[in-house]
């Protein structure tokens, strides 16, 4: 298996500012019962939809632009807060995929992220989201994305995680759940994922 990319901070100053804002929000608010970590797909999840799906107050710690290694770097700082969420959702990987990282490197990074998440907060339930359909970035194909998602399903099995299968949730017309950029989710897409997440959580 390829070695994971080492943890790295957000590449843009705006990302660092938003990260600091999330730290302040975690420090100044009540301890959340659930958290979501990841990239813009996580960050853009509407709060009411997310909390209806998790069934409890949920803190969105997503950050646009995150790669797996960025979420790992941010978690190291977030872990300073001794919260004990009963549910954690991770939704990160589409940007690493676009960067050209193969599935073994992405999976190695996610395995390290999961280990850090459990060491920091010990959530009894962790949901791992697959990479939703997207317009294939240069040098990548739909077969590459499907191979990554198959590897994510294997990781979920090995780590006893709940798998949020985004393709199954969004249905055969994947583009209907996406914005015009064919990358980010629209309201219909988030509604579909919220329904799938709710079903997972109810069955846990």
Tab-separated table of C-alpha atoms in Angstrom:
chain	number	residue	atom	x	y	z
A	1	UNK	CA	0.000	0.000	0.000
A	2	UNK	CA	1.216	3.515	-0.785
A	3	UNK	CA	2.272	5.660	2.142
A	4	UNK	CA	-0.225	8.387	3.032
A	5	UNK	CA	0.597	11.990	2.328
A	6	UNK	CA	1.812	13.651	5.527
A	7	UNK	CA	-0.605	16.017	7.288
A	8	UNK	CA	-0.529	19.475	5.704
A	9	UNK	CA	-2.265	22.795	6.444
A	10	UNK	CA	-4.754	24.403	4.067
A	11	UNK	CA	-2.971	25.785	1.027
A	12	UNK	CA	-4.855	29.095	1.034
A	13	UNK	CA	-4.878	31.825	3.668
A	14	UNK	CA	-8.687	31.800	3.495
A	15	UNK	CA	-8.614	28.141	4.510
A	16	UNK	CA	-6.456	28.893	7.531
A	17	UNK	CA	-8.828	31.691	8.555
A	18	UNK	CA	-11.820	29.394	8.310
A	19	UNK	CA	-9.944	26.720	10.263
A	20	UNK	CA	-9.270	29.203	13.066
A	21	UNK	CA	-12.952	30.188	13.020
A	22	UNK	CA	-13.922	26.539	13.451
A	23	UNK	CA	-11.540	26.226	16.403
A	24	UNK	CA	-13.150	29.285	17.989
A	25	UNK	CA	-16.605	27.867	17.393
A	26	UNK	CA	-15.625	24.585	19.031
A	27	UNK	CA	-14.092	26.429	21.974
A	28	UNK	CA	-17.008	28.777	22.507
A	29	UNK	CA	-20.003	26.521	22.012
A	30	UNK	CA	-21.560	23.526	23.718
A	31	UNK	CA	-19.983	20.144	23.122
A	32	UNK	CA	-21.586	18.675	20.006
A	33	UNK	CA	-23.241	15.280	20.008
A	34	UNK	CA	-22.107	14.677	16.421
A	35	UNK	CA	-19.470	16.115	14.088
A	36	UNK	CA	-18.785	16.027	10.367
A	37	UNK	CA	-15.254	16.393	8.995
A	38	UNK	CA	-14.138	16.832	5.410
A	39	UNK	CA	-14.043	19.072	2.384
A	40	UNK	CA	-16.543	21.396	0.686
A	41	UNK	CA	-19.049	18.553	0.274
A	42	UNK	CA	-19.129	18.249	4.058
A	43	UNK	CA	-18.921	22.017	4.656
A	44	UNK	CA	-21.872	22.708	2.357
A	45	UNK	CA	-24.264	20.282	4.042
A	46	UNK	CA	-27.208	22.400	5.247
A	47	UNK	CA	-27.355	22.411	9.026
A	48	UNK	CA	-31.056	21.574	9.387
A	49	UNK	CA	-30.737	18.641	6.955
A	50	UNK	CA	-27.628	17.369	8.706
A	51	UNK	CA	-29.125	17.535	12.187
A	52	UNK	CA	-32.338	15.903	11.007
A	53	UNK	CA	-30.215	13.071	9.580
A	54	UNK	CA	-28.025	12.580	12.645
A	55	UNK	CA	-30.885	13.161	15.071
A	56	UNK	CA	-28.786	15.385	17.331
A	57	UNK	CA	-26.885	18.707	17.492
A	58	UNK	CA	-24.112	18.415	14.908
A	59	UNK	CA	-21.032	20.581	14.484
A	60	UNK	CA	-19.910	20.972	10.882
A	61	UNK	CA	-16.099	21.005	10.797
A	62	UNK	CA	-15.852	20.706	7.025
A	63	UNK	CA	-13.539	23.026	5.111
A	64	UNK	CA	-13.634	23.738	1.365
A	65	UNK	CA	-10.480	22.580	-0.374
A	66	UNK	CA	-9.578	19.900	2.143
A	67	UNK	CA	-7.569	16.939	0.973
A	68	UNK	CA	-7.227	13.879	3.200
A	69	UNK	CA	-3.913	15.217	4.491
A	70	UNK	CA	-5.495	18.619	5.256
A	71	UNK	CA	-8.287	17.104	7.314
A	72	UNK	CA	-5.651	15.108	9.209
A	73	UNK	CA	-3.694	18.294	9.941
A	74	UNK	CA	-6.806	20.118	11.112
A	75	UNK	CA	-7.913	17.234	13.307
A	76	UNK	CA	-4.612	17.437	15.191
A	77	UNK	CA	-5.618	20.951	16.297
A	78	UNK	CA	-9.295	20.140	16.803
A	79	UNK	CA	-8.349	17.181	19.002
A	80	UNK	CA	-7.199	19.594	21.701
A	81	UNK	CA	-10.888	19.898	22.616
A	82	UNK	CA	-11.893	16.870	24.660
A	83	UNK	CA	-15.342	16.434	23.203
A	84	UNK	CA	-17.092	13.063	23.094
A	85	UNK	CA	-19.448	12.983	20.101
A	86	UNK	CA	-21.496	9.845	19.760
A	87	UNK	CA	-21.346	10.101	15.969
A	88	UNK	CA	-18.697	11.293	13.520
A	89	UNK	CA	-19.117	11.575	9.755
A	90	UNK	CA	-16.094	11.809	7.453
A	91	UNK	CA	-16.563	13.047	3.905
A	92	UNK	CA	-13.228	13.752	2.246
A	93	UNK	CA	-11.406	12.409	-0.783
A	94	UNK	CA	-12.769	14.066	-3.904
A	95	UNK	CA	-9.959	16.655	-3.984
A	96	UNK	CA	-7.299	14.012	-3.343
A	97	UNK	CA	-8.819	12.045	-6.219
A	98	UNK	CA	-8.661	15.126	-8.450
A	99	UNK	CA	-5.015	15.633	-7.466
A	100	UNK	CA	-4.227	12.217	-8.921
A	101	UNK	CA	-3.783	10.262	-5.699
A	102	UNK	CA	-4.424	6.572	-6.248
A	103	UNK	CA	-6.847	4.650	-4.089
A	104	UNK	CA	-4.122	3.050	-1.988
A	105	UNK	CA	-2.711	6.441	-0.999
A	106	UNK	CA	-6.155	7.858	-0.240
A	107	UNK	CA	-7.080	4.795	1.809
A	108	UNK	CA	-3.822	4.942	3.764
A	109	UNK	CA	-4.503	8.584	4.599
A	110	UNK	CA	-8.064	7.868	5.632
A	111	UNK	CA	-6.954	4.957	7.821
A	112	UNK	CA	-4.581	7.359	9.589
A	113	UNK	CA	-7.386	9.930	9.905
A	114	UNK	CA	-9.711	7.353	11.439
A	115	UNK	CA	-7.060	6.257	13.926
A	116	UNK	CA	-6.524	9.876	14.976
A	117	UNK	CA	-10.270	10.470	15.230
A	118	UNK	CA	-10.727	7.479	17.505
A	119	UNK	CA	-7.748	8.448	19.639
A	120	UNK	CA	-9.017	12.019	20.004
A	121	UNK	CA	-12.747	11.661	20.537
A	122	UNK	CA	-13.603	7.918	20.544
A	123	UNK	CA	-16.945	8.280	18.745
A	124	UNK	CA	-18.822	4.991	19.057
A	125	UNK	CA	-20.271	5.384	15.554
A	126	UNK	CA	-18.265	6.595	12.543
A	127	UNK	CA	-19.746	7.063	9.069
A	128	UNK	CA	-17.431	7.017	6.049
A	129	UNK	CA	-18.827	8.630	2.896
A	130	UNK	CA	-17.825	7.524	-0.585
A	131	UNK	CA	-16.851	10.021	-3.288
A	132	UNK	CA	-19.985	11.153	-5.122
A	133	UNK	CA	-20.106	11.148	-8.901
A	134	UNK	CA	-18.354	14.154	-10.363
A	135	UNK	CA	-17.134	15.365	-13.718
A	136	UNK	CA	-13.908	13.412	-14.129
A	137	UNK	CA	-10.922	15.732	-13.579
A	138	UNK	CA	-8.022	15.690	-16.068
A	139	UNK	CA	-6.144	12.409	-15.967
A	140	UNK	CA	-8.829	10.588	-13.973
A	141	UNK	CA	-11.680	8.417	-15.172
A	142	UNK	CA	-14.977	7.149	-13.843
A	143	UNK	CA	-13.305	3.753	-13.444
A	144	UNK	CA	-10.747	5.394	-11.132
A	145	UNK	CA	-13.506	6.861	-8.970
A	146	UNK	CA	-15.346	3.558	-8.787
A	147	UNK	CA	-12.119	1.792	-7.789
A	148	UNK	CA	-11.618	4.334	-5.010
A	149	UNK	CA	-15.162	3.822	-3.767
A	150	UNK	CA	-14.696	0.046	-3.769
A	151	UNK	CA	-11.573	0.560	-1.650
A	152	UNK	CA	-13.553	2.839	0.682
A	153	UNK	CA	-16.159	0.097	1.115
A	154	UNK	CA	-13.392	-2.365	1.996
A	155	UNK	CA	-11.981	0.111	4.527
A	156	UNK	CA	-15.409	0.502	6.114
A	157	UNK	CA	-15.673	-3.278	6.468
A	158	UNK	CA	-12.212	-3.583	8.028
A	159	UNK	CA	-12.707	-0.687	10.439
A	160	UNK	CA	-16.307	-1.514	11.415
A	161	UNK	CA	-17.615	1.766	10.008
A	162	UNK	CA	-20.972	2.656	8.535
A	163	UNK	CA	-20.637	3.327	4.797
A	164	UNK	CA	-22.598	6.200	3.275
A	165	UNK	CA	-22.817	5.072	-0.362
A	166	UNK	CA	-23.288	8.373	-2.142
A	167	UNK	CA	-23.891	6.802	-5.556
A	168	UNK	CA	-26.716	4.652	-4.185
A	169	UNK	CA	-28.214	7.641	-2.384
A	170	UNK	CA	-28.065	9.975	-5.386
A	171	UNK	CA	-29.514	7.380	-7.756
A	172	UNK	CA	-28.734	6.679	-11.408
A	173	UNK	CA	-29.059	10.311	-12.506
A	174	UNK	CA	-26.131	11.509	-10.404
A	175	UNK	CA	-25.925	14.902	-12.098
A	176	UNK	CA	-29.427	15.804	-10.888
A	177	UNK	CA	-28.012	16.113	-7.368
A	178	UNK	CA	-25.129	18.358	-8.383
A	179	UNK	CA	-24.624	22.044	-9.031
A	180	UNK	CA	-23.784	23.240	-12.532
A	181	UNK	CA	-20.072	22.696	-11.817
A	182	UNK	CA	-20.830	18.932	-11.687
A	183	UNK	CA	-18.874	18.652	-8.471
A	184	UNK	CA	-20.723	20.276	-5.574
A	185	UNK	CA	-24.034	19.001	-4.273
A	186	UNK	CA	-27.252	20.959	-4.681
A	187	UNK	CA	-30.274	20.967	-2.358
A	188	UNK	CA	-31.668	17.801	-3.940
A	189	UNK	CA	-28.332	16.050	-3.557
A	190	UNK	CA	-28.043	16.942	0.110
A	191	UNK	CA	-31.639	15.874	0.710
A	192	UNK	CA	-30.865	12.468	-0.813
A	193	UNK	CA	-27.705	12.044	1.254
A	194	UNK	CA	-29.527	13.195	4.389
A	195	UNK	CA	-32.138	10.496	3.895
A	196	UNK	CA	-29.463	7.846	3.421
A	197	UNK	CA	-27.509	9.056	6.464
A	198	UNK	CA	-30.657	9.035	8.595
A	199	UNK	CA	-31.344	5.426	7.598
A	200	UNK	CA	-27.779	4.443	8.516
A	201	UNK	CA	-27.911	6.140	11.892
A	202	UNK	CA	-31.296	4.626	12.741
A	203	UNK	CA	-29.940	1.172	12.023
A	204	UNK	CA	-26.730	1.607	14.027
